[in-house]
C-alpha positions as a LaTeX table, in Angstrom:
\begin{tabular}{lrrr}
\hline
Residue & $x$ (\AA) & $y$ (\AA) & $z$ (\AA) \\
\hline
Met1 & $-0.05$ & 0.08 & 0.08 \\
Arg2 & 0.92 & 3.55 & $-0.48$ \\
Val3 & 1.30 & 5.44 & 3.00 \\
Leu4 & 1.54 & 9.38 & 3.24 \\
Phe5 & 3.03 & 10.74 & 6.35 \\
Thr6 & 2.40 & 14.51 & 7.07 \\
Ile7 & 4.12 & 16.30 & 9.73 \\
Phe8 & 4.16 & 19.76 & 11.31 \\
Pro9 & 7.12 & 21.72 & 9.85 \\
Ala10 & 9.85 & 20.95 & 12.46 \\
Thr11 & 12.50 & 18.27 & 12.87 \\
Ala12 & 11.42 & 17.50 & 16.16 \\
His13 & 7.85 & 16.44 & 14.77 \\
Leu14 & 9.80 & 14.14 & 12.10 \\
Tyr15 & 12.06 & 12.23 & 14.28 \\
Pro16 & 9.39 & 10.56 & 16.06 \\
Val17 & 7.79 & 8.89 & 12.78 \\
Val18 & 10.77 & 7.82 & 11.26 \\
Pro19 & 10.89 & 4.32 & 12.88 \\
Leu20 & 7.41 & 3.55 & 12.01 \\
Ala21 & 8.22 & 4.96 & 8.58 \\
Trp22 & 11.19 & 2.44 & 8.22 \\
Ala23 & 8.94 & $-0.48$ & 9.58 \\
Leu24 & 6.44 & 0.17 & 6.80 \\
Gln25 & 9.05 & 0.43 & 3.84 \\
Ser26 & 10.62 & $-2.80$ & 5.15 \\
Ala27 & 7.41 & $-4.65$ & 4.84 \\
Gly28 & 7.37 & $-3.51$ & 1.40 \\
His29 & 5.04 & $-0.48$ & 1.08 \\
Glu30 & 5.77 & 2.81 & $-0.60$ \\
Val31 & 6.30 & 5.70 & 2.16 \\
Val32 & 6.64 & 9.44 & 1.59 \\
Val33 & 6.40 & 12.09 & 4.18 \\
Ala34 & 5.08 & 15.44 & 3.53 \\
Ser35 & 5.82 & 19.00 & 5.07 \\
His36 & 6.07 & 22.75 & 4.55 \\
Ala37 & 9.10 & 23.80 & 2.97 \\
Gly38 & 11.69 & 26.23 & 4.52 \\
Val39 & 9.40 & 27.33 & 7.33 \\
Val40 & 10.24 & 27.45 & 11.09 \\
Asp41 & 12.70 & 24.80 & 10.60 \\
Pro42 & 14.57 & 25.22 & 7.09 \\
Gly43 & 16.21 & 22.02 & 7.40 \\
Val44 & 13.06 & 19.48 & 7.68 \\
Ile45 & 12.72 & 18.76 & 4.27 \\
Asp46 & 16.53 & 17.73 & 4.07 \\
Asn47 & 16.16 & 15.87 & 7.33 \\
Ile48 & 13.26 & 13.70 & 5.63 \\
Ala49 & 15.64 & 12.65 & 2.81 \\
Ala50 & 18.76 & 12.14 & 5.26 \\
Ala51 & 16.59 & 9.69 & 7.17 \\
Gly52 & 16.34 & 7.50 & 4.12 \\
Leu53 & 12.50 & 8.74 & 3.08 \\
Thr54 & 11.01 & 10.34 & 0.33 \\
Ala55 & 10.18 & 14.22 & 1.08 \\
Val56 & 7.48 & 15.92 & $-0.28$ \\
Pro57 & 7.95 & 19.81 & 0.08 \\
Leu58 & 3.99 & 21.58 & 0.29 \\
Gly59 & 5.05 & 24.79 & $-1.38$ \\
Thr60 & 8.00 & 27.33 & $-1.31$ \\
Pro61 & 8.73 & 29.90 & 1.25 \\
Asp62 & 7.27 & 32.66 & $-0.97$ \\
Glu63 & 4.11 & 31.33 & $-0.83$ \\
Leu64 & 3.83 & 31.34 & 2.92 \\
Pro65 & 3.60 & 34.35 & 5.52 \\
Glu66 & 6.75 & 36.04 & 6.47 \\
Ala67 & 6.05 & 34.98 & 10.20 \\
Leu68 & 6.90 & 31.48 & 9.14 \\
Gly69 & 10.41 & 32.09 & 8.26 \\
Pro70 & 13.20 & 30.36 & 9.79 \\
His71 & 14.20 & 31.83 & 13.20 \\
Thr72 & 17.74 & 32.79 & 14.07 \\
Gly73 & 17.72 & 31.83 & 17.48 \\
Asp74 & 19.14 & 35.19 & 18.53 \\
Ala75 & 15.68 & 36.77 & 20.10 \\
Glu76 & 14.73 & 36.39 & 23.53 \\
Pro77 & 11.33 & 33.89 & 24.40 \\
Asp78 & 8.29 & 35.84 & 23.03 \\
Arg79 & 5.89 & 32.68 & 21.88 \\
Pro80 & 3.13 & 31.82 & 24.08 \\
Ser81 & 3.36 & 28.24 & 25.16 \\
Leu82 & 0.97 & 25.48 & 24.09 \\
Gly83 & 1.42 & 23.40 & 27.19 \\
Phe84 & $-1.32$ & 22.81 & 29.65 \\
Asp85 & $-1.73$ & 19.71 & 32.00 \\
Ala86 & $-4.26$ & 17.62 & 30.59 \\
Phe87 & $-4.79$ & 15.85 & 34.21 \\
Glu88 & $-5.73$ & 19.26 & 35.76 \\
Pro89 & $-9.70$ & 19.79 & 36.61 \\
Glu90 & $-11.48$ & 21.22 & 33.51 \\
Glu91 & $-12.19$ & 24.34 & 36.00 \\
Thr92 & $-8.79$ & 25.56 & 35.97 \\
Gly93 & $-9.32$ & 26.86 & 32.53 \\
Ser94 & $-5.66$ & 26.65 & 31.13 \\
Trp95 & $-6.83$ & 24.34 & 28.37 \\
Arg96 & $-8.82$ & 27.38 & 26.90 \\
Thr97 & $-5.89$ & 29.35 & 26.77 \\
Thr98 & $-4.29$ & 26.80 & 24.66 \\
Arg99 & $-7.29$ & 26.35 & 22.62 \\
Ala100 & $-7.28$ & 29.93 & 21.83 \\
Ile101 & $-3.68$ & 30.04 & 20.87 \\
Leu102 & $-3.90$ & 27.12 & 18.63 \\
Thr103 & $-6.87$ & 29.01 & 16.71 \\
Gly104 & $-4.33$ & 31.61 & 15.76 \\
Met105 & $-1.49$ & 29.19 & 14.98 \\
Phe106 & $-3.67$ & 27.48 & 12.48 \\
Arg107 & $-4.43$ & 30.33 & 10.55 \\
Leu108 & $-0.69$ & 31.51 & 10.62 \\
His109 & 0.57 & 27.90 & 9.51 \\
Tyr110 & $-2.21$ & 26.92 & 6.96 \\
Pro111 & $-3.01$ & 30.56 & 5.78 \\
Glu112 & $-6.18$ & 31.71 & 3.99 \\
Pro113 & $-6.32$ & 32.60 & 0.66 \\
Ser114 & $-5.17$ & 36.22 & $-0.30$ \\
Glu115 & $-8.35$ & 36.56 & $-2.23$ \\
Pro116 & $-11.65$ & 34.91 & $-2.31$ \\
Gly117 & $-11.47$ & 31.65 & $-3.99$ \\
Gly118 & $-7.90$ & 31.72 & $-4.27$ \\
Arg119 & $-5.26$ & 29.08 & $-3.20$ \\
Arg120 & $-4.55$ & 28.08 & 0.21 \\
Pro121 & $-0.91$ & 27.15 & 0.12 \\
Val122 & $-0.37$ & 24.19 & 2.32 \\
Leu123 & $-3.82$ & 22.61 & 1.90 \\
Asp124 & $-4.09$ & 22.93 & $-1.94$ \\
Asn125 & $-0.53$ & 21.57 & $-2.25$ \\
Leu126 & $-1.09$ & 18.52 & $-0.14$ \\
Val127 & $-4.69$ & 17.87 & $-1.70$ \\
Asp128 & $-3.17$ & 18.00 & $-5.06$ \\
Phe129 & $-0.21$ & 15.49 & $-4.23$ \\
Ala130 & $-2.87$ & 13.24 & $-2.55$ \\
Arg131 & $-5.13$ & 13.15 & $-5.54$ \\
Asp132 & $-2.29$ & 12.66 & $-7.88$ \\
Trp133 & $-0.26$ & 9.67 & $-5.91$ \\
Arg134 & $-3.54$ & 8.24 & $-4.38$ \\
Pro135 & $-2.26$ & 7.04 & $-0.63$ \\
Asp136 & $-3.99$ & 3.89 & 0.75 \\
Leu137 & $-3.34$ & 5.44 & 4.27 \\
Val138 & $-2.42$ & 8.96 & 5.64 \\
Leu139 & $-0.84$ & 9.11 & 8.75 \\
Trp140 & $-0.88$ & 12.63 & 10.31 \\
Asp141 & 0.78 & 14.82 & 12.90 \\
Pro142 & $-2.02$ & 16.00 & 15.37 \\
Leu143 & $-1.35$ & 19.78 & 14.35 \\
Met144 & $-1.33$ & 19.04 & 10.32 \\
Phe145 & $-5.08$ & 19.39 & 9.94 \\
Pro146 & $-5.01$ & 19.67 & 6.29 \\
Ala147 & $-3.97$ & 16.23 & 6.30 \\
Pro148 & $-7.60$ & 14.69 & 7.02 \\
Val149 & $-9.09$ & 16.81 & 4.17 \\
Ala150 & $-6.53$ & 15.25 & 1.80 \\
Ala151 & $-7.07$ & 11.90 & 2.89 \\
Arg152 & $-11.01$ & 12.16 & 2.56 \\
Val153 & $-10.68$ & 13.81 & $-0.83$ \\
Ser154 & $-8.38$ & 11.06 & $-2.18$ \\
Gly155 & $-10.37$ & 8.11 & $-0.66$ \\
Ala156 & $-7.70$ & 7.33 & 1.96 \\
Ala157 & $-7.70$ & 5.82 & 5.32 \\
His158 & $-6.38$ & 8.27 & 8.11 \\
Ala159 & $-5.26$ & 8.11 & 11.71 \\
Arg160 & $-3.33$ & 10.49 & 13.72 \\
Leu161 & 0.16 & 9.60 & 15.04 \\
Leu162 & 0.73 & 11.28 & 18.36 \\
Trp163 & 4.21 & 12.31 & 19.35 \\
Gly164 & 3.00 & 13.61 & 22.81 \\
Met165 & 0.12 & 13.91 & 25.05 \\
Asp166 & $-3.17$ & 14.28 & 23.36 \\
Asn167 & $-3.75$ & 17.80 & 24.13 \\
Ile168 & $-5.94$ & 18.34 & 20.86 \\
Gly169 & $-7.90$ & 15.54 & 22.02 \\
Val170 & $-8.53$ & 16.66 & 25.34 \\
Ile171 & $-9.40$ & 20.34 & 24.30 \\
His172 & $-12.01$ & 18.94 & 21.79 \\
Glu173 & $-13.77$ & 16.77 & 24.21 \\
Arg174 & $-13.86$ & 19.77 & 26.77 \\
Thr175 & $-15.09$ & 22.05 & 24.25 \\
Lys176 & $-17.90$ & 19.58 & 23.16 \\
Arg177 & $-18.99$ & 19.36 & 26.72 \\
Glu178 & $-18.66$ & 23.38 & 26.83 \\
Leu179 & $-20.94$ & 23.79 & 23.87 \\
Ala180 & $-23.47$ & 21.21 & 25.47 \\
Asp181 & $-23.72$ & 23.14 & 28.62 \\
Pro182 & $-26.92$ & 25.78 & 28.37 \\
Ser183 & $-25.02$ & 27.89 & 30.96 \\
Ser184 & $-21.87$ & 28.46 & 28.80 \\
Asp185 & $-21.52$ & 31.56 & 26.56 \\
Leu186 & $-19.94$ & 29.37 & 23.73 \\
Thr187 & $-22.03$ & 28.91 & 21.02 \\
Glu188 & $-19.62$ & 27.59 & 18.22 \\
His189 & $-16.42$ & 25.63 & 18.18 \\
Pro190 & $-13.58$ & 27.98 & 18.10 \\
Trp191 & $-11.84$ & 26.14 & 15.54 \\
Leu192 & $-14.76$ & 26.10 & 13.27 \\
Gly193 & $-13.84$ & 29.85 & 12.08 \\
Trp194 & $-10.58$ & 28.39 & 10.26 \\
Phe195 & $-11.68$ & 24.71 & 9.77 \\
Gly196 & $-15.17$ & 25.46 & 8.31 \\
Pro197 & $-14.23$ & 27.31 & 5.00 \\
Val198 & $-11.57$ & 24.53 & 4.54 \\
Leu199 & $-14.07$ & 21.53 & 4.90 \\
Glu200 & $-16.65$ & 23.56 & 2.89 \\
Arg201 & $-14.28$ & 23.83 & $-0.13$ \\
His202 & $-14.06$ & 20.26 & $-0.51$ \\
Gly203 & $-17.74$ & 19.36 & 0.53 \\
Leu204 & $-16.69$ & 18.11 & 3.95 \\
Glu205 & $-18.49$ & 18.18 & 7.58 \\
Phe206 & $-16.85$ & 19.49 & 10.91 \\
Gly207 & $-16.52$ & 16.69 & 13.12 \\
Asp208 & $-14.77$ & 14.07 & 15.47 \\
Glu209 & $-13.14$ & 12.49 & 12.49 \\
Met210 & $-11.64$ & 15.58 & 11.04 \\
Leu211 & $-9.99$ & 16.64 & 14.29 \\
Leu212 & $-9.07$ & 13.21 & 15.71 \\
Gly213 & $-8.81$ & 10.94 & 12.56 \\
Gln214 & $-10.36$ & 7.41 & 12.30 \\
Trp215 & $-8.13$ & 6.08 & 14.75 \\
Thr216 & $-5.15$ & 7.22 & 16.82 \\
Leu217 & $-1.57$ & 5.72 & 17.05 \\
Asp218 & $-0.05$ & 6.92 & 20.33 \\
Leu219 & 3.77 & 7.09 & 21.01 \\
Thr220 & 3.45 & 8.18 & 24.59 \\
Gln221 & 4.09 & 6.14 & 27.78 \\
Ser222 & 0.76 & 4.44 & 28.87 \\
Arg223 & 0.67 & 6.49 & 31.88 \\
Met224 & 0.95 & 9.88 & 30.13 \\
Gln225 & $-2.10$ & 8.95 & 27.86 \\
Ala226 & $-5.23$ & 10.94 & 28.72 \\
Pro227 & $-8.36$ & 9.06 & 29.28 \\
Leu228 & $-10.29$ & 9.83 & 26.31 \\
Asp229 & $-13.23$ & 7.64 & 24.54 \\
Gln230 & $-11.09$ & 6.95 & 21.25 \\
Thr231 & $-9.82$ & 4.12 & 19.20 \\
Arg232 & $-6.10$ & 4.27 & 20.28 \\
Ile233 & $-3.46$ & 1.90 & 19.24 \\
Pro234 & $-0.34$ & 2.07 & 21.52 \\
Val235 & 3.21 & 2.01 & 19.37 \\
Arg236 & 6.50 & 1.93 & 21.12 \\
Arg237 & 8.65 & 5.20 & 20.70 \\
Val238 & 11.86 & 3.93 & 19.22 \\
Pro239 & 14.23 & 6.84 & 19.37 \\
Tyr240 & 15.80 & 8.23 & 16.16 \\
Thr241 & 17.78 & 11.41 & 17.02 \\
Gly242 & 19.66 & 11.73 & 13.40 \\
Ala243 & 22.79 & 10.15 & 12.24 \\
Gly244 & 26.11 & 11.28 & 12.26 \\
Arg245 & 29.98 & 10.21 & 12.24 \\
Leu246 & 30.70 & 8.68 & 15.67 \\
Pro247 & 33.33 & 10.97 & 17.32 \\
Gly248 & 36.43 & 9.23 & 18.49 \\
Trp249 & 35.81 & 10.22 & 22.10 \\
Leu250 & 32.55 & 8.07 & 22.24 \\
His251 & 34.25 & 4.87 & 21.17 \\
Thr252 & 35.09 & 3.88 & 24.63 \\
Arg253 & 33.19 & 4.42 & 28.11 \\
Pro254 & 34.56 & 7.32 & 29.92 \\
Glu255 & 36.70 & 7.21 & 33.04 \\
Arg256 & 34.40 & 9.16 & 35.18 \\
Pro257 & 30.80 & 9.67 & 35.12 \\
Arg258 & 29.50 & 11.49 & 32.09 \\
Val259 & 26.66 & 13.93 & 32.30 \\
Val260 & 24.72 & 15.07 & 29.07 \\
Leu261 & 23.17 & 18.65 & 29.17 \\
Ser262 & 20.72 & 19.17 & 26.29 \\
Leu263 & 18.44 & 22.27 & 26.21 \\
Gly264 & 16.79 & 21.24 & 22.80 \\
Val265 & 17.48 & 21.99 & 19.14 \\
Ser266 & 13.75 & 23.35 & 18.72 \\
Arg267 & 13.70 & 25.36 & 21.78 \\
Arg268 & 16.62 & 27.22 & 20.24 \\
Lys269 & 14.96 & 27.71 & 17.22 \\
Ile270 & 11.69 & 29.02 & 18.80 \\
Phe271 & 12.75 & 30.34 & 22.22 \\
Gly272 & 15.95 & 32.01 & 21.38 \\
Arg273 & 19.57 & 31.31 & 22.71 \\
Tyr274 & 19.16 & 31.09 & 26.60 \\
Ser275 & 15.85 & 29.86 & 27.46 \\
Gly276 & 16.51 & 31.11 & 30.92 \\
Phe277 & 19.21 & 28.61 & 31.64 \\
Pro278 & 21.98 & 29.94 & 33.72 \\
Met279 & 24.89 & 28.48 & 31.80 \\
Arg280 & 28.07 & 30.34 & 33.20 \\
Glu281 & 26.88 & 29.67 & 36.66 \\
Phe282 & 25.93 & 26.11 & 36.18 \\
Phe283 & 29.39 & 25.05 & 34.55 \\
Ala284 & 31.16 & 26.87 & 37.24 \\
Ser285 & 29.19 & 25.04 & 39.82 \\
Val286 & 30.05 & 21.43 & 38.55 \\
Ser287 & 33.81 & 22.57 & 37.70 \\
Glu288 & 35.07 & 20.66 & 40.80 \\
Leu289 & 32.90 & 17.57 & 40.30 \\
Asp290 & 34.65 & 14.32 & 39.37 \\
Ile291 & 32.42 & 14.02 & 36.53 \\
Glu292 & 32.75 & 14.61 & 32.43 \\
Val293 & 29.86 & 17.19 & 31.12 \\
Val294 & 28.83 & 16.79 & 27.63 \\
Ala295 & 26.89 & 20.13 & 26.58 \\
Thr296 & 25.16 & 20.49 & 23.20 \\
Leu297 & 25.60 & 24.06 & 22.76 \\
Asn298 & 25.59 & 26.29 & 19.48 \\
Ser299 & 27.95 & 29.31 & 19.14 \\
Gln300 & 25.63 & 31.84 & 20.65 \\
Gln301 & 25.11 & 29.54 & 23.84 \\
Leu302 & 28.70 & 29.02 & 23.89 \\
Asp303 & 29.20 & 32.86 & 23.99 \\
Ala304 & 26.80 & 33.13 & 27.20 \\
Ala305 & 28.54 & 30.24 & 28.83 \\
Gly306 & 32.06 & 32.20 & 28.75 \\
Pro307 & 35.25 & 30.06 & 29.22 \\
Leu308 & 34.44 & 26.43 & 30.03 \\
Pro309 & 35.89 & 24.31 & 32.86 \\
Gly310 & 38.29 & 21.36 & 31.87 \\
Asn311 & 35.52 & 18.66 & 32.68 \\
Val312 & 33.01 & 20.44 & 30.11 \\
Arg313 & 32.99 & 19.19 & 26.41 \\
Ala314 & 30.69 & 21.44 & 24.34 \\
Val315 & 29.46 & 20.00 & 21.09 \\
Glu316 & 26.89 & 21.85 & 18.79 \\
Tyr317 & 25.01 & 18.67 & 18.09 \\
Val318 & 25.63 & 14.53 & 18.70 \\
Pro319 & 22.82 & 12.42 & 18.17 \\
Leu320 & 21.60 & 11.45 & 21.83 \\
Asn321 & 21.54 & 7.68 & 20.76 \\
Gln322 & 25.24 & 7.94 & 20.20 \\
Val323 & 26.19 & 9.71 & 23.68 \\
Leu324 & 23.43 & 8.19 & 26.19 \\
Pro325 & 24.66 & 4.76 & 26.07 \\
Thr326 & 27.99 & 5.92 & 27.89 \\
Ala327 & 26.14 & 8.48 & 30.28 \\
Ser328 & 25.35 & 8.32 & 33.93 \\
Ala329 & 22.71 & 11.22 & 33.98 \\
Ile330 & 21.24 & 13.66 & 31.63 \\
Ile331 & 20.01 & 17.21 & 32.49 \\
His332 & 17.38 & 18.22 & 29.91 \\
His333 & 14.16 & 20.59 & 29.06 \\
Gly334 & 11.50 & 17.80 & 29.19 \\
Gly335 & 11.00 & 17.23 & 25.12 \\
Gly336 & 9.66 & 14.08 & 24.07 \\
Gly337 & 12.53 & 13.04 & 21.68 \\
Thr338 & 15.13 & 13.61 & 24.74 \\
Phe339 & 13.00 & 11.83 & 27.28 \\
Ser340 & 12.32 & 8.78 & 25.24 \\
Ser341 & 16.12 & 8.53 & 24.35 \\
Ala342 & 16.98 & 8.66 & 27.99 \\
Val343 & 14.27 & 6.23 & 28.72 \\
Ala344 & 15.47 & 3.77 & 26.06 \\
His345 & 18.91 & 3.92 & 27.38 \\
Gln346 & 17.69 & 3.77 & 31.02 \\
Val347 & 19.50 & 6.95 & 31.77 \\
Pro348 & 18.35 & 8.97 & 35.12 \\
Gln349 & 17.22 & 12.25 & 34.41 \\
Leu350 & 17.06 & 15.80 & 35.73 \\
Val351 & 14.29 & 17.49 & 34.02 \\
Met352 & 13.81 & 21.21 & 34.04 \\
Pro353 & 10.75 & 21.54 & 31.85 \\
Leu354 & 10.45 & 24.40 & 29.45 \\
Val355 & 6.76 & 24.20 & 28.58 \\
Met356 & 5.70 & 23.75 & 25.19 \\
Trp357 & 3.42 & 21.18 & 24.94 \\
Asp358 & 3.45 & 18.30 & 27.70 \\
Glu359 & 6.75 & 18.87 & 29.36 \\
Met360 & 5.38 & 19.30 & 33.01 \\
Val361 & 3.53 & 16.19 & 32.77 \\
Thr362 & 6.77 & 14.36 & 31.54 \\
Ala363 & 8.93 & 15.80 & 34.14 \\
Arg364 & 6.19 & 14.73 & 36.92 \\
Tyr365 & 6.22 & 10.93 & 35.37 \\
Val366 & 9.94 & 10.85 & 35.51 \\
Arg367 & 9.95 & 11.94 & 39.16 \\
Asp368 & 7.13 & 9.81 & 40.04 \\
Met369 & 8.82 & 6.54 & 38.72 \\
Gly370 & 11.74 & 7.20 & 40.85 \\
Ala371 & 13.83 & 7.73 & 37.47 \\
Gly372 & 14.86 & 11.32 & 38.20 \\
Leu373 & 14.26 & 14.81 & 39.55 \\
Val374 & 12.70 & 17.90 & 38.36 \\
Ala375 & 14.23 & 21.35 & 38.84 \\
Asp376 & 11.94 & 24.42 & 38.81 \\
Pro377 & 12.00 & 26.11 & 35.30 \\
Asp378 & 10.62 & 29.30 & 36.63 \\
Ala379 & 13.23 & 29.76 & 39.35 \\
Leu380 & 16.22 & 27.79 & 38.48 \\
Asp381 & 18.63 & 27.73 & 41.38 \\
Val382 & 21.95 & 26.57 & 40.30 \\
Ala383 & 23.15 & 25.56 & 43.98 \\
Glu384 & 19.97 & 23.26 & 44.30 \\
Met385 & 20.52 & 21.85 & 40.64 \\
His386 & 24.15 & 20.96 & 41.75 \\
Lys387 & 22.75 & 19.10 & 44.85 \\
Gln388 & 20.22 & 17.45 & 42.66 \\
Leu389 & 22.72 & 16.44 & 40.11 \\
Val390 & 25.17 & 15.00 & 42.70 \\
Arg391 & 22.06 & 13.02 & 44.33 \\
Leu392 & 21.26 & 11.55 & 40.69 \\
Leu393 & 24.80 & 10.23 & 40.45 \\
Glu394 & 24.99 & 9.03 & 44.00 \\
Asp395 & 21.81 & 7.23 & 44.88 \\
Pro396 & 21.32 & 3.70 & 43.34 \\
Ser397 & 17.62 & 3.96 & 43.34 \\
Phe398 & 17.49 & 6.03 & 40.33 \\
Pro399 & 19.12 & 3.46 & 37.69 \\
Leu400 & 16.55 & 1.21 & 38.97 \\
Gly401 & 13.65 & 3.91 & 38.57 \\
Ala402 & 15.24 & 4.48 & 34.81 \\
Arg403 & 15.02 & 0.59 & 34.36 \\
Arg404 & 11.38 & 0.98 & 35.47 \\
Leu405 & 10.69 & 3.47 & 32.72 \\
His406 & 12.35 & 1.37 & 30.21 \\
Asp407 & 10.09 & $-1.64$ & 30.95 \\
Glu408 & 7.03 & 0.46 & 30.44 \\
Met409 & 8.42 & 1.26 & 27.22 \\
Leu410 & 9.02 & $-2.12$ & 26.09 \\
Ala411 & 5.38 & $-3.01$ & 27.08 \\
Ala412 & 4.18 & $-1.37$ & 23.92 \\
Pro413 & 4.50 & $-2.91$ & 20.66 \\
Ala414 & 7.50 & $-2.08$ & 18.45 \\
Pro415 & 6.53 & $-0.33$ & 15.08 \\
Lys416 & 6.96 & $-3.48$ & 12.99 \\
Glu417 & 4.61 & $-5.44$ & 15.23 \\
Ile418 & 1.86 & $-3.16$ & 14.33 \\
Val419 & 2.30 & $-3.00$ & 10.61 \\
Pro420 & $-0.23$ & $-5.97$ & 10.00 \\
Leu421 & $-2.61$ & $-4.08$ & 12.03 \\
Leu422 & $-2.31$ & $-0.94$ & 9.86 \\
Glu423 & $-2.65$ & $-3.07$ & 6.83 \\
Arg424 & $-5.92$ & $-4.44$ & 8.13 \\
Leu425 & $-7.53$ & $-1.17$ & 9.46 \\
Thr426 & $-6.45$ & 0.59 & 5.98 \\
Ala427 & $-8.55$ & $-2.02$ & 3.80 \\
Glu428 & $-11.51$ & $-1.63$ & 6.32 \\
Arg429 & $-11.58$ & 2.10 & 6.42 \\
Arg430 & $-10.33$ & 3.41 & 3.14 \\
\hline
\end{tabular}
């Protein structure tokens, strides 16, 4: 069968789908991956090809708003977070803030035509490709809402592929309850203003399937899955972190404990250089510890860090799957890719969650499983982080907790194991 993956235009959204795409290709299916070209993350199309997959660019940068141009990483954070705690009671209302932000984001990333009846760049490019290529199955990023339209127009079965918590599903379910409440002031789904004209353009109706897919593939750990009434298929998240030449210093195990510091590549692009992390002070605090620190820092971050102690090695990028097998601990921002890599290699974690989607839930999960500790991202205290790191390295309970996390990851079926199920569901639903 022909399988079309569609991803939000960021490499962080590409990497989670790569192992499943490989599994489908290895089973003899044709696979392509479609995304915007040259927006937010200018390398995403090249990174699709670098992963051994066929890339389908959905338009050129000149078709899209200037606001979607590549970010230089020089600005301080100015973008609102899409994160909220899906396990919080509805009454807290933080999910409504995320709903409003998403409403604006849809209009930005999937822009309306410049004149009535004109082309909608991403939507029309994807629909045109789907009509020509005729996929049997479309697997789509939960933020890639043109995808279910393209699937329906081309006659394909379609399902979401979740790389993080199902915030979209939670917001939609709560919105439906709000619409059904006579005391609510809400009379129309807030996403209908953008999505309605898109659907009308192709004779489709707004409903659960267009927001949630015919079914959902879920890469998140079982305890991070929100309780929603949906057809949900768990899939083990096999971490893919890019490929590269193995540095010579990684050939052998280190002579002293190795600690990895990763602030996240996507956070650099969106939130700027520093993301509030006190690099200079932190490196000074660990300079007397008998450890080796491997820090993934770009040139701007290095400038902020100043002269590095002798036990700190700075690299702009190294695939986590190369460095984590020799690591005793990792300090990171709570992103799903870094978290899953640490789980796969059973590395204790110190999480300082920079909230974009579900990082606070991830941090709490790590802590509750005894696999690590959490630093307060709103008031990072270097002395406290120093104590937490020492405890992480010396307390034997944390490696045991990391093993428990790993066991939970292995409980979900591997990507290759769900290929027959995808074949059956596609035959039933297309």
